Each structure stands twice: as C-alpha cells, then as structure tokens.
Short mmCIF file of C-alpha atoms and ligand atoms in Angstrom, two decimals:
data_model
loop_
_atom_site.label_atom_id
_atom_site.label_comp_id
_atom_site.label_asym_id
_atom_site.label_seq_id
_atom_site.Cartn_x
_atom_site.Cartn_y
_atom_site.Cartn_z
CA UNK A 107 37.40 -69.81 -61.90
CA UNK A 108 38.28 -69.49 -65.61
CA UNK A 109 39.03 -65.92 -66.56
CA UNK A 110 35.87 -65.87 -68.71
CA UNK A 111 33.66 -66.76 -65.73
CA UNK A 112 32.20 -63.73 -63.96
CA UNK A 113 29.83 -65.64 -61.70
CA UNK A 114 29.70 -63.78 -58.36
CA UNK A 115 29.63 -67.14 -56.51
CA UNK A 116 32.87 -68.20 -58.17
CA UNK A 117 34.49 -64.99 -56.96
CA UNK A 118 33.22 -65.62 -53.43
CA UNK A 119 34.52 -69.19 -53.54
CA UNK A 120 37.96 -68.03 -54.56
CA UNK A 121 38.21 -66.17 -51.30
CA UNK A 122 36.72 -68.84 -49.07
CA UNK A 123 39.03 -69.83 -46.18
CA UNK A 124 41.49 -72.67 -47.00
CA UNK A 125 39.78 -74.72 -44.31
CA UNK A 126 36.14 -74.77 -45.22
CA UNK A 127 35.44 -75.93 -41.65
CA UNK A 128 35.80 -72.23 -40.72
CA UNK A 129 32.57 -70.80 -39.33
CA UNK A 130 30.65 -68.64 -41.81
CA UNK A 131 27.71 -67.78 -39.60
CA UNK A 132 26.32 -68.37 -36.19
CA UNK A 133 22.78 -67.62 -34.96
CA UNK A 134 22.00 -66.18 -31.53
CA UNK A 135 20.56 -69.61 -30.64
CA UNK A 136 24.08 -71.03 -31.12
CA UNK A 137 23.61 -72.86 -34.44
CA UNK A 138 26.87 -72.74 -36.35
CA UNK A 139 27.31 -73.16 -40.07
CA UNK A 140 30.71 -73.49 -41.74
CA UNK A 141 31.80 -72.53 -45.26
CA UNK A 142 31.59 -76.24 -46.11
CA UNK A 143 27.93 -76.22 -44.98
CA UNK A 144 27.23 -73.25 -47.24
CA UNK A 145 28.89 -75.04 -50.17
CA UNK A 146 26.97 -78.30 -49.76
CA UNK A 147 23.57 -76.76 -48.92
CA UNK A 148 23.76 -74.33 -51.88
CA UNK A 149 24.88 -77.22 -54.15
CA UNK A 150 21.87 -79.33 -53.18
CA UNK A 151 19.51 -76.45 -53.83
CA UNK A 152 21.22 -75.60 -57.15
CA UNK A 153 20.79 -79.21 -58.29
CA UNK A 154 17.16 -79.17 -57.24
CA UNK A 155 16.42 -75.96 -59.13
CA UNK A 156 18.07 -77.40 -62.22
CA UNK A 157 16.19 -80.69 -61.84
CA UNK A 158 12.94 -78.74 -61.71
CA UNK A 159 13.75 -77.60 -65.22
CA UNK A 160 14.82 -74.04 -64.38
CA UNK A 161 17.39 -72.58 -66.74
CA UNK A 162 19.99 -69.86 -66.41
CA UNK A 163 18.27 -66.47 -66.56
CA UNK A 164 14.97 -67.75 -65.11
CA UNK A 165 13.69 -65.75 -62.13
CA UNK A 166 13.24 -67.28 -58.67
CA UNK A 167 10.93 -65.09 -56.58
CA UNK A 168 11.64 -65.40 -52.85
CA UNK A 169 9.51 -64.05 -50.03
CA UNK A 170 10.74 -65.74 -46.88
CA UNK A 171 11.83 -64.87 -43.33
CA UNK A 172 15.57 -64.43 -42.82
CA UNK A 173 17.36 -67.71 -41.99
CA UNK A 174 20.69 -69.36 -42.95
CA UNK A 175 18.76 -71.45 -45.52
CA UNK A 176 17.48 -68.30 -47.21
CA UNK A 177 21.10 -67.29 -47.70
CA UNK A 178 21.89 -70.73 -49.18
CA UNK A 179 19.02 -70.29 -51.60
CA UNK A 180 20.52 -66.99 -52.80
CA UNK A 181 23.89 -68.73 -53.29
CA UNK A 182 22.16 -71.62 -55.12
CA UNK A 183 20.58 -69.22 -57.59
CA UNK A 184 23.93 -67.58 -58.28
CA UNK A 185 25.57 -71.00 -58.74
CA UNK A 186 22.93 -72.29 -61.14
CA UNK A 187 22.76 -68.99 -63.03
CA UNK A 188 19.16 -68.18 -62.07
CA UNK A 189 18.08 -64.64 -61.25
CA UNK A 190 17.35 -64.18 -57.62
CA UNK A 191 14.37 -61.96 -56.90
CA UNK A 192 13.98 -61.27 -53.15
CA UNK A 193 10.91 -59.53 -51.72
CA UNK A 194 10.13 -57.83 -48.40
CA UNK A 195 8.32 -60.37 -46.20
CA UNK A 196 5.89 -57.63 -45.18
CA UNK A 197 4.32 -57.46 -48.69
CA UNK A 198 0.67 -58.52 -48.83
CA UNK A 199 -1.39 -60.25 -51.46
CA UNK A 200 -1.99 -57.34 -53.88
CA UNK A 201 1.71 -56.38 -53.79
CA UNK A 202 2.74 -59.99 -54.37
CA UNK A 203 0.37 -60.25 -57.32
CA UNK A 204 2.08 -57.28 -58.90
CA UNK A 205 5.63 -58.66 -58.40
CA UNK A 206 4.70 -62.13 -59.67
CA UNK A 207 3.02 -60.61 -62.73
CA UNK A 208 5.94 -58.37 -63.43
CA UNK A 209 8.90 -60.67 -62.73
CA UNK A 210 7.28 -63.77 -64.30
CA UNK A 211 9.21 -66.19 -62.12
CA UNK A 212 9.70 -69.89 -62.92
CA UNK A 213 9.65 -70.74 -59.20
CA UNK A 214 8.32 -69.00 -56.11
CA UNK A 215 9.63 -69.76 -52.64
CA UNK A 216 7.64 -68.48 -49.65
CA UNK A 217 7.10 -69.00 -45.96
CA UNK A 218 4.99 -72.06 -45.16
CA UNK A 219 2.31 -69.80 -43.65
CA UNK A 220 1.71 -67.96 -46.92
CA UNK A 221 1.77 -70.92 -49.28
CA UNK A 222 -1.99 -71.08 -49.90
CA UNK A 223 -2.24 -67.43 -50.81
CA UNK A 224 0.88 -67.44 -52.98
CA UNK A 225 -0.18 -70.68 -54.71
CA UNK A 226 -3.44 -68.95 -55.62
CA UNK A 227 -1.52 -66.04 -57.16
CA UNK A 228 0.88 -68.36 -59.01
CA UNK A 229 -1.92 -70.34 -60.73
CA UNK A 230 -2.03 -67.98 -63.66
CA UNK A 231 1.61 -68.60 -64.38
CA UNK A 232 1.45 -72.28 -63.69
CA UNK A 233 4.66 -71.94 -61.70
CA UNK A 234 5.63 -74.16 -58.77
CA UNK A 235 5.51 -72.74 -55.21
CA UNK A 236 7.74 -74.26 -52.58
CA UNK A 237 8.30 -73.25 -48.98
CA UNK A 238 11.22 -72.41 -46.76
CA UNK A 239 10.68 -72.24 -43.00
CA UNK A 240 13.00 -70.77 -40.41
CA UNK A 241 13.88 -74.11 -38.78
CA UNK A 242 15.69 -75.67 -41.77
CA UNK A 243 12.31 -76.97 -42.93
CA UNK A 244 9.79 -76.46 -45.70
CA UNK A 245 9.13 -78.32 -48.92
CA UNK A 246 12.14 -76.88 -50.75
CA UNK A 247 14.57 -78.11 -48.12
CA UNK A 248 12.89 -81.53 -47.95
CA UNK A 249 12.99 -81.90 -51.70
CA UNK A 250 16.65 -80.94 -52.02
CA UNK A 251 17.89 -83.18 -49.22
CA UNK A 252 18.59 -86.11 -51.54
CA UNK A 253 20.51 -83.99 -54.08
CA UNK A 254 24.30 -84.19 -54.46
CA UNK A 255 26.33 -81.85 -52.19
CA UNK A 256 28.66 -80.78 -55.04
CA UNK A 257 27.66 -78.58 -57.95
CA UNK A 258 29.72 -77.14 -60.77
CA UNK A 259 28.97 -73.42 -60.78
CA UNK A 260 27.48 -72.21 -64.09
CA UNK A 261 29.86 -69.70 -65.75
CA UNK A 262 28.35 -66.27 -66.24
CA UNK A 263 29.26 -63.22 -68.25
CA UNK A 264 29.84 -59.89 -66.60
CA UNK A 265 26.56 -58.53 -68.04
CA UNK A 266 24.36 -61.45 -67.03
CA UNK A 267 21.77 -60.46 -64.44
CA UNK A 268 22.29 -62.07 -61.02
CA UNK A 269 19.48 -60.38 -59.11
CA UNK A 270 16.23 -58.57 -59.89
CA UNK A 271 15.69 -56.14 -57.06
CA UNK A 272 12.64 -53.93 -57.00
CA UNK A 273 13.43 -50.34 -55.99
CA UNK A 274 11.72 -49.30 -52.85
CA UNK A 275 10.43 -46.09 -54.39
CA UNK A 276 7.61 -44.72 -52.30
CA UNK A 277 5.59 -43.47 -55.31
CA UNK A 278 4.64 -45.08 -58.56
CA UNK A 279 5.01 -48.71 -59.53
CA UNK A 280 8.09 -50.48 -58.25
CA UNK A 281 10.54 -51.23 -61.03
CA UNK A 282 12.86 -54.22 -61.11
CA UNK A 283 16.53 -53.18 -61.18
CA UNK A 284 18.67 -55.75 -63.01
CA UNK A 285 21.93 -56.10 -61.14
CA UNK A 286 24.55 -58.09 -63.00
CA UNK A 287 27.26 -60.44 -61.77
CA UNK A 288 29.73 -57.76 -62.95
CA UNK A 289 28.01 -55.03 -60.86
CA UNK A 290 28.08 -57.16 -57.73
CA UNK A 291 31.65 -58.37 -58.12
CA UNK A 292 32.98 -54.86 -58.77
CA UNK A 293 31.12 -53.21 -55.89
CA UNK A 294 31.71 -55.94 -53.33
CA UNK A 295 35.43 -56.13 -54.05
CA UNK A 296 35.63 -52.33 -53.72
CA UNK A 297 33.87 -52.42 -50.33
CA UNK A 298 36.00 -55.28 -48.95
CA UNK A 299 39.06 -53.20 -49.77
CA UNK A 300 37.69 -49.82 -48.67
CA UNK A 301 36.48 -51.13 -45.31
CA UNK A 302 39.48 -53.46 -44.73
CA UNK A 303 37.58 -56.74 -44.38
CA UNK A 304 39.73 -59.78 -43.53
CA UNK A 305 39.05 -63.40 -42.50
CA UNK A 306 39.48 -62.28 -38.86
CA UNK A 307 36.37 -60.16 -39.04
CA UNK A 308 33.07 -61.13 -37.49
CA UNK A 309 30.19 -59.05 -38.86
CA UNK A 310 27.08 -58.35 -36.78
CA UNK A 311 24.31 -58.96 -39.35
CA UNK A 312 20.91 -57.83 -38.10
CA UNK A 313 19.64 -56.38 -41.40
CA UNK A 314 16.94 -57.97 -43.58
CA UNK A 315 18.33 -59.82 -46.62
CA UNK A 316 15.67 -58.76 -49.17
CA UNK A 317 17.42 -55.43 -49.62
CA UNK A 318 20.76 -54.37 -51.13
CA UNK A 319 22.14 -53.34 -47.73
CA UNK A 320 21.76 -56.67 -45.95
CA UNK A 321 22.15 -58.93 -48.98
CA UNK A 322 24.93 -57.48 -51.09
CA UNK A 323 26.82 -55.08 -48.81
CA UNK A 324 26.70 -57.14 -45.60
CA UNK A 325 26.72 -60.79 -46.69
CA UNK A 326 28.80 -59.87 -49.80
CA UNK A 327 31.64 -58.36 -47.71
CA UNK A 328 31.71 -61.44 -45.39
CA UNK A 329 31.62 -63.98 -48.25
CA UNK A 330 34.21 -62.18 -50.29
CA UNK A 331 36.72 -61.90 -47.45
CA UNK A 332 36.30 -65.28 -45.75
CA UNK A 333 34.90 -63.59 -42.64
CA UNK A 334 32.17 -64.83 -40.27
CA UNK A 335 28.85 -63.38 -39.24
CA UNK A 336 26.66 -63.22 -36.17
CA UNK A 337 23.46 -63.77 -38.14
CA UNK A 338 20.43 -62.35 -36.32
CA UNK A 339 16.91 -62.83 -37.63
CA UNK A 340 16.19 -59.15 -36.93
CA UNK A 341 17.42 -56.16 -34.95
CA UNK A 342 16.66 -56.70 -31.31
CA UNK A 343 18.54 -54.28 -29.03
CA UNK A 344 19.29 -56.73 -26.24
CA UNK A 345 20.40 -59.49 -28.59
CA UNK A 346 22.67 -57.05 -30.46
CA UNK A 347 24.23 -55.80 -27.26
CA UNK A 348 24.80 -59.39 -26.24
CA UNK A 349 26.47 -60.29 -29.53
CA UNK A 350 28.61 -57.15 -30.12
CA UNK A 351 31.46 -58.07 -27.76
CA UNK A 352 32.31 -61.04 -30.07
CA UNK A 353 32.06 -58.94 -33.24
CA UNK A 354 34.45 -56.62 -35.10
CA UNK A 355 32.15 -54.88 -37.58
CA UNK A 356 28.50 -53.87 -37.57
CA UNK A 357 26.36 -52.62 -40.45
CA UNK A 358 23.12 -50.94 -39.75
CA UNK A 359 20.54 -48.32 -40.63
CA UNK A 360 20.53 -45.13 -38.51
CA UNK A 361 17.56 -46.41 -36.47
CA UNK A 362 19.73 -49.22 -35.08
CA UNK A 363 22.32 -46.79 -33.78
CA UNK A 364 19.61 -44.65 -32.19
CA UNK A 365 18.23 -47.72 -30.46
CA UNK A 366 21.65 -48.76 -29.14
CA UNK A 367 22.03 -45.31 -27.61
CA UNK A 368 18.70 -45.70 -25.82
CA UNK A 369 19.94 -48.63 -23.74
CA UNK A 370 22.37 -48.01 -20.87
CA UNK A 371 23.63 -51.57 -21.48
CA UNK A 372 25.44 -50.34 -24.57
CA UNK A 373 28.82 -49.07 -23.38
CA UNK A 374 32.45 -48.68 -24.41
CA UNK A 375 33.11 -52.18 -23.05
CA UNK A 376 30.41 -53.64 -25.36
CA UNK A 377 32.60 -52.61 -28.28
CA UNK A 378 35.84 -54.02 -27.00
CA UNK A 379 36.49 -56.05 -30.17
CA UNK A 380 34.79 -53.70 -32.59
CA UNK A 381 36.84 -51.93 -35.25
CA UNK A 382 34.08 -50.44 -37.40
CA UNK A 383 30.42 -49.35 -37.31
CA UNK A 384 28.90 -48.61 -40.73
CA UNK A 385 25.63 -46.78 -41.39
CA UNK A 386 23.56 -46.34 -44.56
CA UNK A 387 20.15 -46.50 -46.29
CA UNK A 388 19.02 -43.25 -44.68
CA UNK A 389 20.65 -40.11 -43.29
CA UNK A 390 22.46 -40.51 -40.01
CA UNK A 391 21.80 -37.43 -37.85
CA UNK A 392 25.00 -35.64 -36.83
CA UNK A 393 23.64 -35.71 -33.24
CA UNK A 394 23.52 -39.50 -33.36
CA UNK A 395 27.04 -39.62 -34.76
CA UNK A 396 28.28 -37.44 -31.89
CA UNK A 397 26.36 -39.17 -29.10
CA UNK A 398 27.54 -42.56 -30.43
CA UNK A 399 31.18 -41.44 -30.51
CA UNK A 400 30.93 -40.16 -26.93
CA UNK A 401 29.37 -43.39 -25.70
CA UNK A 402 31.41 -45.96 -27.61
CA UNK A 403 34.55 -44.19 -28.75
CA UNK A 404 33.68 -45.05 -32.37
CA UNK A 405 33.00 -42.58 -35.20
CA UNK A 406 30.31 -44.27 -37.31
CA UNK A 407 31.35 -44.59 -40.98
CA UNK A 408 28.46 -43.32 -43.14
CA UNK A 409 28.12 -44.45 -46.74
CA UNK A 410 25.57 -43.90 -49.49
CA UNK A 411 24.07 -46.15 -52.12
CA UNK A 412 20.87 -47.26 -53.72
CA UNK A 413 19.25 -50.33 -55.30
CA UNK A 414 20.18 -49.29 -58.85
CA UNK A 415 23.80 -48.40 -58.18
CA UNK A 416 24.85 -50.41 -55.08
CA UNK A 417 27.33 -48.35 -53.03
CA UNK A 418 28.58 -45.00 -54.42
CA UNK A 419 30.36 -43.06 -51.71
CA UNK A 420 31.84 -43.82 -48.29
CA UNK A 421 33.52 -41.92 -45.52
CA UNK A 422 37.08 -43.25 -45.22
CA UNK A 423 38.33 -46.12 -43.07
CA UNK A 424 41.48 -44.15 -42.38
CA UNK A 425 40.91 -40.44 -42.46
CA UNK A 426 38.26 -37.98 -41.41
CA UNK A 427 34.67 -39.24 -41.13
CA UNK A 428 32.56 -36.14 -41.45
CA UNK A 429 29.10 -36.25 -39.78
CA UNK A 430 26.34 -35.15 -42.10
CA UNK A 431 28.26 -36.29 -45.18
CA UNK A 432 28.41 -39.63 -46.99
CA UNK A 433 32.09 -39.25 -47.87
CA UNK A 434 33.93 -39.15 -51.22
CA UNK A 435 33.12 -41.49 -54.14
CA UNK A 436 34.40 -45.05 -53.79
CA UNK A 437 37.30 -46.04 -56.08
CA UNK A 438 36.05 -46.62 -59.63
CA UNK A 439 32.81 -44.67 -59.05
CA UNK A 440 32.34 -41.20 -60.58
CA UNK A 441 29.88 -38.66 -59.14
CA UNK A 442 28.75 -35.27 -60.37
CA UNK A 443 26.26 -32.67 -59.32
CA UNK A 444 24.37 -30.89 -62.08
CA UNK A 445 21.62 -28.36 -62.57
CA UNK A 446 18.34 -28.90 -64.47
CA UNK A 447 20.23 -28.40 -67.78
CA UNK A 448 22.78 -31.04 -66.87
CA UNK A 449 25.47 -28.40 -66.43
CA UNK A 450 27.96 -28.74 -63.58
CA UNK A 451 27.34 -26.60 -60.49
CA UNK A 452 30.03 -24.84 -58.49
CA UNK A 453 31.50 -26.70 -55.50
CA UNK A 454 29.20 -26.64 -52.54
CA UNK A 455 25.96 -25.75 -54.33
CA UNK A 456 22.99 -28.05 -54.42
CA UNK A 457 22.13 -30.01 -57.58
CA UNK A 458 21.08 -33.37 -58.94
CA UNK A 459 23.47 -36.20 -58.14
CA UNK A 460 24.49 -38.48 -61.00
CA UNK A 461 26.61 -41.61 -60.96
CA UNK A 462 28.77 -43.57 -63.42
CA UNK A 463 30.78 -46.71 -62.84
CA UNK A 464 30.89 -50.52 -62.95
CA UNK A 465 28.43 -50.56 -60.01
CA UNK A 466 25.53 -49.04 -62.02
CA UNK A 467 22.79 -51.49 -62.91
CA UNK A 468 21.98 -52.82 -66.37
CA UNK A 469 18.49 -51.20 -66.53
CA UNK A 470 14.93 -51.80 -65.40
CA UNK A 471 13.43 -55.18 -66.17
CA UNK A 472 11.38 -54.96 -69.36
CA UNK A 473 11.13 -51.16 -69.10
CA UNK A 474 13.57 -49.76 -71.69
CA UNK A 475 11.63 -46.48 -71.69
CA UNK A 476 12.06 -45.97 -67.93
CA UNK A 477 15.72 -47.00 -68.18
CA UNK A 478 16.35 -44.46 -70.93
CA UNK A 479 14.71 -41.71 -68.84
CA UNK A 480 16.98 -42.40 -65.91
CA UNK A 481 20.23 -42.06 -67.88
CA UNK A 482 21.60 -38.86 -69.39
CA UNK A 483 22.63 -38.89 -73.04
CA UNK A 484 26.27 -39.05 -71.94
CA UNK A 485 25.61 -42.16 -69.84
CA UNK A 486 25.24 -40.95 -66.26
CA UNK A 487 22.55 -42.42 -63.99
CA UNK A 488 20.18 -39.89 -62.42
CA UNK A 489 19.93 -40.91 -58.80
CA UNK A 490 17.00 -38.61 -57.98
CA UNK A 491 19.01 -37.44 -54.93
CA UNK A 492 20.02 -33.87 -54.45
CA UNK A 493 23.48 -33.32 -53.11
CA UNK A 494 26.45 -31.05 -52.65
CA UNK A 495 30.13 -31.87 -53.11
CA UNK A 496 32.61 -29.89 -51.05
CA UNK A 497 36.13 -28.88 -52.07
CA UNK A 498 37.56 -32.14 -50.61
CA UNK A 499 35.15 -34.28 -52.60
CA UNK A 500 32.87 -35.20 -49.65
CA UNK A 501 29.28 -35.62 -50.79
CA UNK A 502 26.27 -34.55 -48.66
CA UNK A 503 22.81 -35.79 -49.51
CA UNK A 504 20.34 -32.91 -49.19
CA UNK A 505 17.14 -34.77 -50.12
CA UNK A 506 15.29 -36.54 -52.93
CA UNK A 507 14.37 -34.39 -55.93
CA UNK A 508 10.76 -35.53 -55.60
CA UNK A 509 10.85 -34.30 -52.01
CA UNK A 510 11.99 -30.86 -53.00
CA UNK A 511 9.42 -28.24 -52.12
CA UNK A 512 8.50 -25.39 -54.44
CA UNK A 513 6.74 -22.74 -52.41
CA UNK A 514 5.77 -19.47 -54.10
CA UNK A 515 8.18 -20.45 -56.91
CA UNK A 516 11.15 -20.87 -54.58
CA UNK A 517 12.99 -24.12 -53.93
CA UNK A 518 13.25 -25.44 -50.40
CA UNK A 519 15.46 -28.43 -49.65
CA UNK A 520 13.82 -30.30 -46.72
CA UNK A 521 17.07 -31.45 -45.21
CA UNK A 522 18.30 -27.91 -44.69
CA UNK A 523 15.24 -27.05 -42.66
CA UNK A 524 15.30 -30.40 -40.82
CA UNK A 525 18.89 -29.77 -39.73
CA UNK A 526 17.92 -26.48 -38.09
CA UNK A 527 14.88 -27.97 -36.34
CA UNK A 528 16.87 -30.99 -35.12
CA UNK A 529 19.20 -28.63 -33.26
CA UNK A 530 16.36 -27.27 -31.13
CA UNK A 531 16.48 -28.42 -27.52
CA UNK A 532 13.73 -31.02 -26.97
CA UNK A 533 13.51 -32.13 -30.62
CA UNK A 534 14.34 -35.80 -31.29
CA UNK A 535 14.02 -35.58 -35.08
CA UNK A 536 11.98 -33.97 -37.84
CA UNK A 537 10.74 -34.44 -41.36
CA UNK A 538 9.89 -31.54 -43.62
CA UNK A 539 7.40 -31.99 -46.46
CA UNK A 540 5.60 -29.79 -49.02
CA UNK A 541 1.79 -29.81 -48.83
CA UNK A 542 -0.55 -28.39 -51.40
CA UNK A 543 -1.32 -24.75 -50.48
CA UNK A 544 -4.00 -22.54 -52.06
CA UNK A 545 -1.67 -19.53 -52.26
CA UNK A 546 1.89 -20.82 -52.50
CA UNK A 547 1.42 -23.99 -54.56
CA UNK A 548 3.12 -25.91 -51.78
CA UNK A 549 3.51 -24.88 -48.15
CA UNK A 550 6.35 -26.04 -45.94
CA UNK A 551 5.21 -28.30 -43.10
CA UNK A 552 7.51 -29.76 -40.42
CA UNK A 553 6.59 -32.97 -38.61
CA UNK A 554 8.50 -32.93 -35.35
CA UNK A 555 9.10 -35.80 -32.96
CA UNK A 556 9.86 -34.42 -29.53
CA UNK A 557 12.00 -36.08 -26.89
CA UNK A 558 10.10 -37.99 -24.17
CA UNK A 559 8.16 -35.73 -21.82
CA UNK A 560 9.08 -32.57 -23.74
CA UNK A 561 6.53 -30.16 -25.07
CA UNK A 562 7.40 -27.52 -27.61
CA UNK A 563 5.44 -24.63 -29.02
CA UNK A 564 4.73 -24.38 -32.71
CA UNK A 565 5.43 -20.66 -32.77
CA UNK A 566 8.79 -21.03 -31.01
CA UNK A 567 9.97 -23.65 -33.52
CA UNK A 568 8.98 -21.52 -36.47
CA UNK A 569 10.74 -18.51 -34.89
CA UNK A 570 13.99 -20.48 -34.47
CA UNK A 571 13.97 -21.51 -38.15
CA UNK A 572 13.31 -17.89 -39.19
CA UNK A 573 16.34 -16.76 -37.21
CA UNK A 574 18.57 -19.06 -39.23
CA UNK A 575 17.08 -19.43 -42.67
CA UNK A 576 15.34 -17.23 -45.23
CA UNK A 577 11.68 -16.62 -44.39
CA UNK A 578 10.32 -18.65 -47.30
CA UNK A 579 12.01 -21.80 -45.94
CA UNK A 580 10.34 -21.59 -42.55
CA UNK A 581 7.45 -24.06 -41.98
CA UNK A 582 4.01 -22.59 -42.04
CA UNK A 583 2.82 -25.36 -39.80
CA UNK A 584 4.49 -27.66 -37.28
CA UNK A 585 2.82 -30.99 -36.48
CA UNK A 586 4.09 -32.72 -33.32
CA UNK A 587 4.23 -36.53 -33.21
CA UNK A 588 5.66 -39.15 -30.86
CA UNK A 589 7.64 -40.84 -33.65
CA UNK A 590 8.28 -40.37 -37.37
CA UNK A 591 6.90 -43.22 -39.53
CA UNK A 592 9.82 -45.26 -40.93
CA UNK A 593 10.00 -48.32 -43.13
CA UNK A 594 12.13 -51.39 -42.32
CA UNK A 595 15.20 -49.73 -43.86
CA UNK A 596 14.87 -46.76 -41.54
CA UNK A 597 13.71 -44.39 -44.24
CA UNK A 598 11.15 -41.79 -43.19
CA UNK A 599 7.94 -42.44 -45.05
CA UNK A 600 7.41 -38.99 -46.46
CA UNK A 601 4.76 -40.15 -48.91
CA UNK A 602 2.65 -41.23 -46.00
CA UNK A 603 3.19 -37.94 -44.18
CA UNK A 604 2.17 -36.03 -47.28
CA UNK A 605 -0.99 -38.12 -47.53
CA UNK A 606 -1.85 -37.72 -43.84
CA UNK A 607 -1.34 -33.95 -43.98
CA UNK A 608 -2.88 -33.38 -47.42
CA UNK A 609 -5.62 -31.11 -46.00
CA UNK A 610 -3.56 -29.15 -43.54
CA UNK A 611 -3.95 -25.90 -45.55
CA UNK A 612 -7.50 -26.52 -46.74
P1 LIG B 843 17.22 -47.94 -51.75
O1 LIG B 843 17.13 -48.03 -53.23
O2 LIG B 843 16.07 -48.50 -51.02
O3 LIG B 843 18.52 -48.49 -51.26
O4 LIG B 843 17.18 -46.40 -51.40
C1 LIG B 843 18.19 -45.55 -51.87
C2 LIG B 843 18.01 -44.16 -51.32
O5 LIG B 843 18.25 -44.13 -49.94
C3 LIG B 843 19.01 -43.21 -51.93
O6 LIG B 843 18.68 -42.77 -53.21
C4 LIG B 843 19.02 -42.11 -50.88
O7 LIG B 843 17.92 -41.23 -51.08
C5 LIG B 843 18.83 -42.89 -49.55
N1 LIG B 843 20.10 -43.10 -48.85
C6 LIG B 843 20.87 -44.19 -48.84
N2 LIG B 843 21.95 -44.00 -48.04
C7 LIG B 843 21.81 -42.74 -47.53
C8 LIG B 843 22.61 -41.96 -46.66
N3 LIG B 843 23.72 -42.40 -46.07
N4 LIG B 843 22.20 -40.70 -46.37
C9 LIG B 843 21.05 -40.18 -46.93
N5 LIG B 843 20.27 -40.92 -47.79
C10 LIG B 843 20.65 -42.18 -48.05
#
C-alpha cells in the first residue's frame, strides 16, 4: 500500500494472514471461506462494478439479507472506490423510495424477492438493479462469475467517503452520514488495539451488517487483525450457544446478553475459550452485567458509539469495567460535556456530550446546513446524547437530549428514573418518556415490563421512585407491558411509546 493510499481495504489486506488459506469466516451450516476466497470474490465483484461503468465515488445501494457474499460486495465497493450504502432489510417500499431518491445510487443490489418492487422505484433514476441471494446466487453473482479474480485496489485519500450510512434517528428524515476511509481506518485500528484482537481470535458475529456495529466494528476488527468469524445470519440463542465454545470474542447488543441469560444451556463451560464479551448500541443494564458475570465469569465490556462518530469510548480490556458506564474515551478521541451555552460542566454533572477526533464523520450527504448545525463553532460534534464524566474519566450516558423531559419547567433525565424503577423487585426493565400534559407541559410516564408472572401496583412503583428521587421526577402514570418495543439494534423505540401514549393525560 503506497503511503498516499488510504483505502480501508488496502489496510485490511496489509494485515491479512501470510497464508491466505486461513479461514476468514464459517457459517453455522459449515461453509468455510478463506481470506483467499474473500480476495477473489471481492475482486470479481469490483471488476464487474467497474465494467458496469461505475466510477469511484458513485453510490451502491444495498438492501440484502446477511450472507458471506454481502460482505464480499462491501469489500468490492471499497476496492473499486465506490461508496457503499447499506440499508436495513426491514425497510419497505416508501422508505426505499426515500433512500434511493436521496442517495442517488448508480447501482442497487437487493434480495431476489424484492427485485420487482425495487426495479419499479429505480426507474426514475434509470439505474440498474441486481440481486444477491443467500445461497451464493442472484444476478450479481452470476454476472461477476466470469470476471478476473485479481483486482488492483483503487487508491483513496483519507477524506474520500467509503460508506454512506443513514442514521437510525427515530424522528425526522434520516440523514446520510459520510464516513471516510480515514475515519474507518483510524477507528478500526484503535479498536483492534484497545480490545487486543489477534489472528488467534474467532469472533462470534450474529449482528446485522447494515449498521455500524456489525459492519465496521465487528467485521472491521476481524479483517484488520487476520482473525476469523463464526458468521451467523442472525442472533438465534441456540445457535449462538452452540457456536460460543469455539469462539474467543463476541460482540452484541444488550438484548443478546439478556437472551443468553434466559437459557439454562448458557453456562461457564460454554465460554471456555472466550476472552471477551463486548456490548453496545444501547445501554446495558447493570443487572444484566452482574447476572452475566455470575453465570459466565465474564465482565461484559461496554462501549459507546454512533453512526456519525463510530466508536468513542470503551471500558478497558485490562482494568475496571464499570457497569452503567461506557468507559473512558478511546485513544485519539476527545470527549467533553457542556451546558446549553457550550460551557464545560463540573465533573459528574449532566450535560451535552460532544466529540472530536479522526473518527468523526465528514458530514451529512448533501446537507451542509444540517452538518453545520451539528458541529460547534470550535469543531466539536454534538452527539445529542446527555452524559456525565466522573473524576476517572468514565463516561455514563444518561439519555438522548430529545428524550429529556421538561415537566413544570424542570428537567428530568429518563435514565435516572429508569434506574430506580429497574431496581424494584419484579421489574424486568423500564422506559421513561415525557407525554404532553395540560398542566405541566410534559408529564413523566414510565412504561414497565414486569418479570414473568409478576404483578406490580402502579401506586407502589410511584412510591418507590418518590422515596429515592425528587417528587417532580416521579412518574405520574405507570403503564405495564409484557415487553418494551425495541428495534433490531436493541434500542427502545421511545418515539413509538410516545405516540402510543400521546393521550394518556387527555
Ligand atoms: P446509532 O447511530 O444507530 O449507532 O445510534 C447511536 C446512539 O445509540 C447513541 O447516540 C446513543 O444514544 C446510543 N448508544 C450506543 N451505545 C450505547 C451505550 N453503550 N449505552 C447507551 N447508549 C448507547
């Protein structure tokens, strides 16, 4: 890789094992793919994209099920200099119309089953639509079969976009975050180092790969350290328990760890080769952390990041992993907590979390106004998360600023109330939201999922909160549910809760 080339793929390739026959990934069905397979398959696809007339910088919109071939397509886009634009496979027609209109791709790749619909949407752009199935099939794979298995990777500058990833914001129009080759190289190299990845690692990969967590953090760490992966199409508890004994590292959202705890099959012995469990994308409950440590002997390492910044903070590999915190900033990343005037707040008090570093994205696609709004005049990115930083530099995420409740003019941070409710015997988990209230502006409402066969009383829950927090923070209503609504990344869908409960005070 010439020193002027900052193509992420070139950086991966530098760290590929000397013997490319080494296994890169294996599926639960026993299909094995080596590093050599990844090189030749991605080369064929890169040739095919180039032959289609796509040029460096062109977007390739991809809405497919997870498969080894979908990973090769990502690598092919990197190699040929195209901008990879992955989308959640759950998106429906209207959502796809928005993304295609906004990203203006030069090629769309979709599952064979959705080809007719997507082709209809792509007509306006006159852009080809090819398919990728989960059995190494589909028109894209067929078409690339005759292409050469070697490809000279296109050099890229640090600032060239590698991926256009739409932020999963639950309100407003999704915006495309432009992540550059430089962002991805810097962040992945930092994580490989911080989490001690080596070629001896085998990563349990059950995450989707249309999101930063599964795509950059998980596959990135494996590819940049010459490790291998147990590559699962999705999280299925029994399959994961079956695969874990052969693995050394697992990355997951908190929901995965909760599910492992629900099966008696998950035991100390299941983790006999494991050295690290990593959690992120949503808050890991301290209760889950503790129960997991008791069952498995492992303290889950919690980290924090977002689409626009990749990973920002991480509990340490060696050193104290503090439940309820996301750890100190990663090397090279700066964090600060400020008030509404952008002034620093004293250690331990809640404020807006801002980030600076080589991991921070290049801006929103074709939205310079939105990009400008999200950066301070002195160049810090406003995460929209509210946080505290303790005297040792450990960051705790308290909530999203848009989730903050203002009731009777007073600020309530949902997470603080949730933590009290979660401690109550019989509560599985809770989500606190602000709902329009005729008197207070917003009223605090707690949605509480109880443990199986447990019944709790609204009044008793409110009383417990009152005993521990100021009166104005106590919920005015408690709504009991069997389960909190969560999206595929394990995030509680608060926007949906707010919508469902909109009339609770009317
Ligand atoms: P996304 O852009 O979809 O990756 O979502 C990023 C958001 O997820 C962050 O801004 C946080 O609000 C949340 N998040 C990610 N990791 C954590 C964590 N460990 N604890 C709490 N919230 C998290």
